[in-house]
XYZ file of C-alpha atoms in Angstrom:
652
model
C 184.495 55.559 166.187
C 186.831 52.611 166.447
C 188.666 53.249 163.175
C 190.079 56.710 163.775
C 193.423 55.593 162.368
C 191.717 55.024 159.020
C 190.225 58.537 158.858
C 191.057 60.538 155.736
C 190.075 64.006 154.482
C 186.678 64.024 152.838
C 188.086 65.266 149.520
C 190.670 62.476 149.358
C 188.084 59.841 150.117
C 185.633 61.085 147.484
C 188.420 61.211 144.886
C 189.446 57.644 145.707
C 186.086 55.948 145.141
C 184.345 55.381 141.787
C 180.700 56.264 141.270
C 179.913 52.565 140.844
C 180.825 51.924 144.483
C 178.225 54.367 145.846
C 176.342 54.714 148.114
C 178.801 54.846 151.001
C 178.116 55.617 154.637
C 180.713 57.862 156.253
C 181.226 58.941 159.819
C 182.586 62.390 160.649
C 185.668 62.053 162.864
C 186.928 65.635 163.072
C 186.729 68.979 161.344
C 187.897 72.557 161.567
C 186.493 72.658 165.078
C 187.004 69.744 167.375
C 183.323 69.132 168.131
C 181.529 70.443 165.081
C 182.103 72.096 161.748
C 179.537 74.556 160.446
C 179.322 75.324 156.752
C 177.087 77.424 154.564
C 175.758 74.869 152.087
C 173.377 76.011 149.353
C 172.424 79.100 151.306
C 171.656 77.268 154.556
C 173.816 76.514 157.531
C 174.820 72.886 157.866
C 176.498 71.463 160.943
C 178.768 68.413 160.532
C 179.325 67.346 164.100
C 181.818 64.728 165.203
C 180.137 61.338 165.093
C 177.501 62.321 162.525
C 176.693 59.895 159.731
C 176.708 60.899 156.084
C 175.369 58.776 153.257
C 177.041 59.642 149.923
C 174.807 58.604 147.023
C 176.403 60.392 144.062
C 179.237 62.697 143.035
C 179.850 65.122 140.188
C 183.191 66.608 139.125
C 183.442 70.370 139.624
C 187.088 71.129 138.874
C 190.620 69.673 138.816
C 193.665 71.420 140.266
C 197.340 70.447 140.457
C 199.541 71.086 143.477
C 203.298 71.404 143.132
C 205.017 69.109 145.641
C 208.071 71.419 145.650
C 206.361 74.804 146.185
C 202.916 73.842 147.420
C 201.390 76.187 144.841
C 197.955 75.181 143.590
C 196.521 75.974 140.178
C 193.265 74.956 138.553
C 193.423 73.224 135.187
C 191.235 74.314 132.333
C 188.439 71.934 131.449
C 189.903 71.397 127.985
C 193.459 70.757 129.254
C 195.195 68.450 126.701
C 198.412 67.657 128.565
C 199.395 64.129 129.634
C 200.863 62.861 132.874
C 203.464 60.229 133.670
C 203.572 58.461 137.003
C 206.448 59.597 139.197
C 208.294 56.491 140.402
C 208.362 55.666 144.090
C 212.055 55.124 145.010
C 211.430 53.477 148.367
C 212.400 49.788 148.975
C 209.906 47.437 150.700
C 210.569 44.111 152.423
C 207.405 42.396 151.166
C 205.291 42.659 148.054
C 202.291 43.523 150.258
C 204.033 46.628 151.611
C 204.821 47.822 148.116
C 201.288 47.183 146.911
C 199.734 48.980 149.881
C 201.853 52.026 149.075
C 201.045 52.102 145.364
C 197.344 51.180 145.507
C 194.203 52.657 147.061
C 192.431 50.115 149.215
C 191.058 47.456 146.883
C 191.653 49.664 143.856
C 194.998 49.579 142.097
C 196.470 50.396 138.731
C 198.837 48.334 136.623
C 202.461 49.058 137.549
C 205.955 47.531 137.099
C 208.208 46.486 139.960
C 211.255 44.296 140.618
C 213.338 42.919 143.487
C 216.993 43.363 144.323
C 217.045 39.841 145.741
C 216.021 36.533 144.343
C 212.797 34.969 145.723
C 210.913 31.715 145.252
C 207.243 31.224 144.435
C 206.286 27.570 144.611
C 208.498 25.770 142.108
C 209.464 29.027 140.385
C 212.640 30.856 141.241
C 212.359 34.512 140.294
C 215.734 36.008 139.598
C 216.578 39.450 140.895
C 215.898 42.590 138.815
C 213.466 40.891 136.485
C 210.693 43.302 135.334
C 207.406 42.206 136.875
C 204.031 43.764 136.109
C 201.328 43.586 138.769
C 197.995 43.256 136.976
C 195.619 42.905 139.926
C 195.429 41.838 143.558
C 192.997 39.342 145.034
C 191.986 40.128 148.603
C 190.512 36.673 149.141
C 193.689 34.753 148.266
C 195.949 37.640 149.288
C 197.904 37.171 146.058
C 198.865 39.392 143.186
C 198.230 38.392 139.574
C 201.611 39.172 137.955
C 203.243 39.000 134.565
C 207.008 38.160 134.620
C 208.977 39.336 131.612
C 211.922 36.916 131.163
C 213.482 36.461 127.717
C 212.866 34.311 125.788
C 209.973 33.087 127.954
C 207.382 35.243 129.757
C 204.607 33.910 131.954
C 201.831 34.813 134.394
C 202.156 33.846 138.014
C 200.356 34.473 141.284
C 202.750 35.876 143.864
C 201.622 35.949 147.486
C 201.654 39.498 148.920
C 203.528 38.090 151.901
C 206.525 37.149 149.714
C 209.755 38.567 151.117
C 212.405 40.329 149.112
C 213.672 43.837 148.347
C 210.846 45.261 146.230
C 210.720 48.636 144.542
C 208.826 50.238 141.659
C 210.248 50.382 138.131
C 209.862 53.354 135.821
C 206.864 53.162 133.501
C 206.681 55.076 130.237
C 202.850 54.933 130.161
C 201.143 58.339 130.021
C 197.630 59.241 131.254
C 195.106 62.007 130.611
C 193.319 63.931 133.356
C 190.151 61.924 132.745
C 191.987 58.600 133.055
C 193.596 59.614 136.323
C 190.452 60.879 138.083
C 188.443 57.860 136.916
C 190.979 55.391 138.350
C 191.077 55.462 142.154
C 194.394 53.587 142.107
C 196.010 56.405 140.122
C 194.374 59.225 142.076
C 196.844 58.956 144.969
C 199.986 58.879 142.837
C 202.366 61.739 142.023
C 202.911 62.742 138.396
C 205.178 64.578 136.027
C 203.801 66.804 133.291
C 206.039 68.665 130.871
C 203.125 70.874 129.769
C 202.931 72.306 133.299
C 206.542 72.266 134.516
C 209.555 70.179 135.517
C 208.538 69.250 139.053
C 206.240 66.630 140.553
C 202.524 67.257 140.973
C 199.501 65.816 142.731
C 196.081 66.056 141.048
C 193.295 67.353 143.314
C 189.808 66.927 141.849
C 186.901 68.617 143.643
C 183.426 67.121 143.526
C 179.908 68.076 144.451
C 178.548 65.196 146.445
C 174.894 64.332 146.871
C 174.236 63.114 150.394
C 171.535 62.034 152.773
C 172.078 63.387 156.271
C 170.560 62.050 159.431
C 167.631 64.236 160.599
C 167.708 66.468 157.533
C 164.932 66.596 154.988
C 165.682 65.614 151.412
C 169.077 65.446 149.717
C 171.897 67.787 150.667
C 174.521 68.733 148.101
C 177.905 69.851 149.373
C 181.442 70.314 148.030
C 183.937 67.564 148.776
C 186.466 70.237 149.807
C 184.889 70.667 153.258
C 187.640 70.429 155.828
C 186.413 67.379 157.691
C 187.921 63.935 158.174
C 185.796 60.858 157.589
C 185.963 57.118 157.957
C 184.105 54.648 155.760
C 181.817 52.482 157.913
C 179.680 51.049 155.111
C 180.726 47.484 155.871
C 179.681 47.789 159.525
C 176.319 49.532 159.083
C 174.391 47.074 156.961
C 171.095 48.552 155.776
C 171.076 51.494 158.162
C 168.014 53.742 157.794
C 168.522 57.484 157.690
C 165.669 59.316 159.376
C 164.368 62.070 157.094
C 162.092 64.632 158.794
C 158.912 65.693 157.030
C 157.106 68.984 157.495
C 153.331 69.349 157.587
C 153.530 70.594 154.000
C 155.254 67.337 153.038
C 152.500 65.376 154.774
C 149.926 67.127 152.578
C 151.539 65.407 149.594
C 150.932 61.985 151.108
C 148.301 59.880 149.367
C 147.441 57.322 152.017
C 145.829 58.158 155.349
C 145.665 57.629 158.274
C 149.329 57.554 159.205
C 151.229 57.498 162.476
C 154.038 59.999 162.988
C 156.447 60.919 165.747
C 157.306 64.557 166.494
C 161.013 65.251 166.198
C 161.038 68.698 167.804
C 158.923 70.586 170.299
C 156.389 73.070 168.960
C 156.690 76.736 169.834
C 153.055 77.866 169.740
C 152.995 80.276 172.699
C 153.174 83.296 170.379
C 150.253 82.027 168.285
C 147.304 80.771 170.324
C 146.213 79.798 173.804
C 145.391 76.128 173.353
C 146.100 73.427 175.931
C 145.924 70.708 173.291
C 149.005 72.026 171.515
C 151.067 71.865 174.715
C 151.131 68.046 174.357
C 152.834 68.259 170.963
C 156.357 67.837 172.248
C 159.393 65.919 171.016
C 158.754 62.170 171.007
C 154.948 62.508 171.043
C 153.184 60.164 168.621
C 150.231 61.519 166.668
C 147.715 60.050 164.222
C 147.120 62.041 161.051
C 143.697 61.098 159.698
C 143.277 63.253 156.609
C 143.815 66.526 154.832
C 141.156 69.168 155.404
C 140.326 72.834 154.862
C 139.998 74.579 158.208
C 137.040 76.998 158.215
C 136.641 79.443 161.071
C 135.645 83.022 161.809
C 138.144 85.593 163.008
C 136.468 87.539 165.823
C 137.224 90.205 168.423
C 135.578 90.244 171.842
C 135.121 93.791 173.141
C 134.597 94.668 176.793
C 135.149 98.349 177.528
C 138.670 99.213 176.465
C 139.753 95.558 176.564
C 139.802 93.382 173.455
C 140.550 89.701 172.981
C 140.839 87.819 169.717
C 139.422 84.442 168.747
C 138.971 81.803 166.097
C 135.381 80.538 166.215
C 135.021 77.152 164.495
C 131.970 75.769 162.719
C 131.517 73.289 165.568
C 130.662 76.099 168.033
C 127.083 75.540 169.250
C 126.388 78.837 170.984
C 123.616 81.172 169.799
C 124.096 84.760 168.658
C 121.893 87.809 168.406
C 122.628 90.790 166.227
C 123.892 93.758 168.228
C 123.349 97.391 167.198
C 126.438 98.876 165.667
C 127.735 102.293 166.634
C 129.065 104.825 164.156
C 131.127 107.947 164.851
C 130.631 109.871 161.597
C 128.612 110.137 158.421
C 131.642 108.671 156.672
C 131.175 105.363 158.484
C 127.534 105.290 157.359
C 128.646 106.214 153.843
C 131.055 103.233 153.695
C 128.141 100.924 154.508
C 126.058 102.534 151.772
C 128.911 101.988 149.306
C 128.926 98.314 150.302
C 125.167 98.145 149.680
C 124.197 97.713 153.350
C 120.727 98.981 154.320
C 120.881 100.892 157.578
C 118.572 102.680 159.964
C 120.216 104.644 162.760
C 119.297 106.977 165.605
C 121.295 110.133 166.308
C 122.750 109.994 169.826
C 124.655 113.295 169.747
C 123.852 116.672 168.246
C 125.637 117.101 164.929
C 126.372 120.470 163.345
C 127.366 120.291 159.690
C 129.123 123.674 159.866
C 127.809 124.503 156.393
C 124.781 126.480 155.265
C 124.206 123.957 152.483
C 123.666 121.022 154.840
C 121.263 120.494 157.758
C 122.209 119.785 161.339
C 121.045 116.767 163.315
C 119.648 116.533 166.832
C 119.570 113.761 169.390
C 116.691 111.425 168.649
C 116.584 112.024 164.906
C 116.080 108.854 162.889
C 117.991 108.344 159.665
C 117.341 105.776 156.992
C 120.378 105.481 154.719
C 119.255 105.553 151.093
C 122.249 105.937 148.826
C 125.523 107.763 148.323
C 126.095 110.362 145.623
C 128.015 113.542 144.831
C 126.893 117.151 144.857
C 128.397 120.469 143.753
C 128.706 123.221 146.362
C 129.189 126.925 145.727
C 131.813 128.186 148.145
C 133.781 131.448 148.363
C 136.585 129.517 146.722
C 134.399 128.492 143.812
C 132.375 125.426 142.936
C 133.469 122.208 144.527
C 132.301 118.598 144.244
C 131.916 116.567 147.415
C 130.583 113.146 148.463
C 127.295 113.125 150.338
C 124.995 110.565 151.904
C 121.281 110.801 151.093
C 119.024 109.767 153.982
C 115.443 109.942 155.096
C 115.282 112.001 158.259
C 112.472 111.763 160.790
C 111.949 112.545 164.466
C 110.140 109.245 165.052
C 110.889 105.820 163.679
C 109.144 105.142 160.388
C 108.198 101.572 159.594
C 108.664 100.193 156.137
C 104.909 99.512 155.961
C 103.708 102.966 157.003
C 102.000 103.753 153.707
C 98.671 104.322 155.525
C 99.950 107.571 157.007
C 98.433 110.428 155.000
C 99.885 113.251 157.081
C 102.637 114.826 154.990
C 104.120 116.565 158.020
C 105.033 113.240 159.602
C 106.662 111.822 156.516
C 110.463 111.666 156.656
C 112.457 114.428 155.029
C 115.095 113.543 152.463
C 118.404 115.191 153.388
C 121.944 115.234 152.061
C 124.740 114.928 154.651
C 128.467 115.531 153.936
C 130.628 112.505 154.664
C 133.055 114.597 156.743
C 130.297 115.457 159.214
C 130.978 114.213 162.747
C 128.341 112.669 164.986
C 127.216 109.676 166.986
C 124.776 107.120 165.670
C 123.438 103.756 166.806
C 121.840 101.181 164.547
C 118.142 100.412 164.842
C 117.506 96.674 165.040
C 114.136 94.952 165.390
C 115.370 91.381 164.902
C 115.533 89.562 168.252
C 115.976 86.038 166.893
C 118.815 83.747 167.938
C 121.160 82.387 165.278
C 123.953 79.857 165.180
C 127.294 80.864 163.676
C 126.640 79.768 160.095
C 123.148 81.337 159.957
C 124.146 84.716 161.334
C 127.000 84.929 158.820
C 124.487 84.272 156.043
C 122.114 86.921 157.388
C 124.668 89.636 158.089
C 127.511 90.941 156.008
C 130.869 90.740 157.761
C 132.114 92.549 159.732
C 129.153 92.687 162.097
C 128.460 93.105 165.807
C 126.825 90.241 167.732
C 126.348 89.030 171.267
C 126.289 85.470 172.585
C 122.861 84.931 174.173
C 123.147 81.152 174.597
C 126.399 79.525 175.695
C 127.882 76.424 174.112
C 127.014 73.807 176.720
C 129.865 71.562 175.548
C 132.385 74.114 176.824
C 132.946 74.192 180.589
C 133.596 77.922 180.350
C 132.478 79.596 177.120
C 134.912 82.526 176.709
C 132.631 84.343 174.248
C 129.677 84.666 176.615
C 131.419 87.194 178.873
C 131.727 89.854 176.169
C 128.889 92.351 175.680
C 129.964 92.745 172.063
C 131.737 90.424 169.623
C 132.785 91.628 166.193
C 132.767 88.881 163.562
C 135.409 90.047 161.075
C 136.557 87.527 158.459
C 135.904 83.969 157.347
C 139.270 82.205 157.388
C 140.046 79.165 155.229
C 143.438 77.438 155.273
C 144.956 74.012 154.659
C 145.168 71.838 157.757
C 145.538 68.255 158.933
C 142.994 66.534 161.139
C 145.063 64.829 163.844
C 144.838 63.380 167.327
C 147.262 62.308 169.996
C 148.123 58.617 169.696
C 146.697 57.793 173.125
C 143.582 60.014 172.647
C 142.448 58.966 169.207
C 138.848 60.124 169.700
C 139.751 63.789 170.386
C 140.657 65.270 167.025
C 141.889 68.765 166.319
C 143.229 70.691 163.345
C 146.868 71.571 162.746
C 147.193 74.543 160.369
C 149.990 73.840 157.907
C 150.944 77.462 157.342
C 151.636 78.549 160.919
C 152.922 75.369 162.603
C 156.487 74.485 161.719
C 156.592 70.866 162.873
C 159.018 68.140 161.829
C 157.828 64.548 162.074
C 158.992 61.113 160.993
C 156.531 58.558 159.714
C 156.210 55.268 161.571
C 155.270 51.877 160.184
C 152.345 51.378 162.562
C 148.894 50.822 161.089
C 145.737 52.399 162.530
C 142.083 52.455 161.536
C 140.162 55.567 160.545
C 136.802 55.644 162.381
C 133.919 57.293 160.567
C 132.559 60.638 161.726
C 135.746 62.127 163.153
C 135.454 65.910 163.444
C 137.344 68.779 164.948
C 136.655 68.991 168.691
C 138.057 72.535 169.009
C 135.268 75.124 169.180
C 136.932 78.375 170.225
C 140.599 79.312 170.132
C 142.014 82.473 171.706
C 144.694 84.175 169.624
C 147.674 86.090 170.887
C 147.539 89.791 170.118
C 150.685 89.798 167.974
C 149.462 86.838 165.932
C 146.077 88.505 165.403
C 147.616 91.686 164.012
C 149.910 89.660 161.756
C 146.791 87.954 160.417
C 145.091 91.299 159.841
C 148.163 92.579 158.038
C 148.044 89.669 155.583
C 144.304 89.955 154.942
C 143.064 92.200 152.123
C 141.783 95.543 153.382
C 138.291 96.593 152.248
C 138.300 99.889 154.123
C 137.733 102.997 152.065
C 140.075 105.970 152.475
C 138.956 108.627 154.980
C 136.994 111.572 153.583
C 138.726 114.716 152.420
C 137.051 117.856 153.808
C 136.239 120.593 151.266
C 138.992 123.028 150.403
C 138.458 126.492 151.754
C 140.471 129.606 151.043
C 141.794 131.374 154.134
C 140.672 134.792 152.885
C 137.149 133.646 152.310
C 137.041 132.055 155.729
C 138.154 135.303 157.380
C 135.484 137.292 155.508
C 132.797 134.868 156.640
C 134.014 135.150 160.223
C 133.988 138.946 160.103
C 130.548 139.090 158.556
C 129.194 136.830 161.269
C 130.622 139.143 163.939
C 129.006 142.193 162.288
C 125.621 140.533 162.090
C 125.691 139.606 165.739
C 126.126 143.291 166.696
C 123.146 144.731 164.847
C 120.934 144.539 167.906
C 121.566 147.334 170.465
C 122.306 146.221 174.035
C 119.814 147.125 176.787
C 120.106 150.537 178.524
C 122.064 150.826 181.743
C 120.567 151.562 185.123
C 120.793 155.129 186.530
C 123.335 154.096 189.129
C 125.822 152.971 186.454
C 128.340 155.533 185.198
C 130.579 155.663 182.146
C 134.314 155.706 183.008
C 135.994 154.956 179.748
C 138.223 157.595 178.196
C 137.867 156.191 174.708
C 135.960 153.698 172.645
C 137.566 151.081 170.448
C 137.184 147.536 169.135
C 134.296 145.450 170.243
C 133.519 147.680 173.273
C 132.276 150.512 171.051
C 128.654 149.452 171.190
C 128.455 149.062 174.946
C 130.316 152.306 175.612
C 128.184 154.183 173.137
C 125.010 152.914 174.706
C 126.237 153.981 178.135
C 126.808 157.510 176.845
C 123.379 157.672 175.290
C 121.857 156.498 178.554
C 123.563 159.298 180.477
C 122.395 161.976 178.031
C 118.836 160.677 178.050
C 118.824 161.064 181.840
C 119.675 164.768 181.624
C 123.321 164.550 182.625
C 125.435 167.368 181.110
C 128.964 166.400 180.194
C 131.605 168.947 179.341
C 133.627 166.325 177.495
C 132.444 163.514 175.303
C 134.149 161.266 172.854
C 132.578 160.280 169.591
C 133.018 156.528 169.055
C 134.845 155.476 165.916
C 132.731 154.111 163.136
C 133.119 150.418 162.589
C 135.260 150.143 159.475
C 134.586 146.462 158.833
C 132.588 146.187 155.656
C 130.627 143.189 154.522
C 129.398 142.813 151.025
C 125.617 142.799 150.940
C 125.130 144.267 154.454
C 122.274 146.714 155.246
C 123.027 150.428 154.673
C 120.917 151.491 157.700
C 123.186 149.700 160.163
C 122.704 150.167 163.875
C 126.096 151.873 164.068
C 124.968 154.723 161.798
C 121.954 155.350 164.008
C 124.174 155.592 167.070
C 126.543 158.067 165.364
C 123.682 160.301 164.219
C 122.229 160.461 167.734
C 125.573 161.305 169.298
C 126.293 164.083 166.748
C 122.902 165.686 167.313
C 123.413 165.642 171.075
C 126.838 167.313 170.761
C 125.408 170.113 168.640
C 122.721 170.745 171.257
C 125.316 171.057 173.985
C 127.317 173.667 172.031
C 124.219 175.794 171.396
C 123.351 175.772 175.082
C 126.858 176.897 175.960
């Protein structure tokens, strides 16, 4: 920044140059803050640091304001303002014509103005008398002379006056008036002060504000900003030549390229630690050169490796050469089996835990039972609360495994029983699998419907340590397809890998280097471990195919209590065994659930010939159950006790 003395406010500079002179390269010299000025431009933060370069390619007028030189008050003019302005004369006296012209012009741009000299001066053979009106038409920087018109009656003539001519020069009053459009379109007029009777009696300065279209170093695309930003700039266009502004491109921009391969340099380091564990990506740092061979669609399988309570997450690429075998799936409820039936999956499972349906309408299951899932349907149940529709799963139930080709079995007792199971029924089930073949990744996906459980039975020999082989179970979840670029490091052109466009925010600049594109280049990445947070973000964005959990049947509280009471009554129909002779009856009263045992003790004592002076008749059980037997065990006990009491009174 050698020309700090020539720095001007950005707004003044933009107002002083015509559109025809663009583009211009500016250098930021200072701003609101000494080192950098930060502005919110078009919704994004833009930093104009001291020393930055700015290439102005276009400008568009936004508004025009006038500032009173007496009060400093600023007011914006209406777009249809019809007033006219007259140049306010500069009353200063200058010793040379060049000093006067520098004051009244704007760099190489000037307007036509009148001046004179208080002293006589000579130009070549011409003697110019003092106080003659002289009009300066233009100035030639090459000859350093002004093309002037001298008005001298009766003769007037044109003459070139060197700007170095000495005298006592000052501006003469000019009656010419100008519109707003004429002023802002003439850079020579833009720096002058004006009078305007339509506004007031004072002097005013016009302040147009523009929106400028710029190219900034290390910023993608064009940046539009207002010229009113409070920064000072210096024009360095003449010293820069054909300077090239580096424009970063994102991976999305690269997708729009038509010609491949291309060489690019990374402009910023990649933050991939929160995405995947991949040593290849660690080399993608600032300054690293890469070769981009082509656009591609990255196809891989999202998988979870399960070992006990530990889970790890992976991308498995098509290039993985390990072999898989289907692994039996485990299910924790009839609902999970029902969801597979809804999807159309054919299942055979073995019960690994006793399952009680809790309903009289449905059977229970025992360990070792075999179920073949047939179909899902609905059934209507009659409950104390009324009829109710519920989802059920229809299965074939057998105690031994039934083959699909067991039609030769004529024994009806060994044929499976068709049962209906409520989807809210809990239990434990494991899938029956007879297939022991080994499959590669693409074949097992074709055979099984995702998600599915598999196990790696043959490692990928190209991997020094196959991370999938250590897991007893791997769940293949989703097939992922996304736009990517097939790239390699510049110094390792044979080792290609894929860069997903969506998740890698990389800025690069294209280089002019030419490279060949060998045939047969493929992705060398086989397995990629994902970070846990990234995996769950992926799952959140994927469509969910899970069905809502089952709703258990509605039951009225009253009905439930009645069922509970009736069950308790039924369990007490059978009399308890008699007591031994050595046992005695110590209770002073009988109540609640002890009535039966106490009553039986009393009967035992009487049967053994023991005379009691005092006996208590147990209270009759008052719990009634609709449909219960009339000859209940309690009535028999009461009749026996009453008869024994009558016998005792007669004896007395």
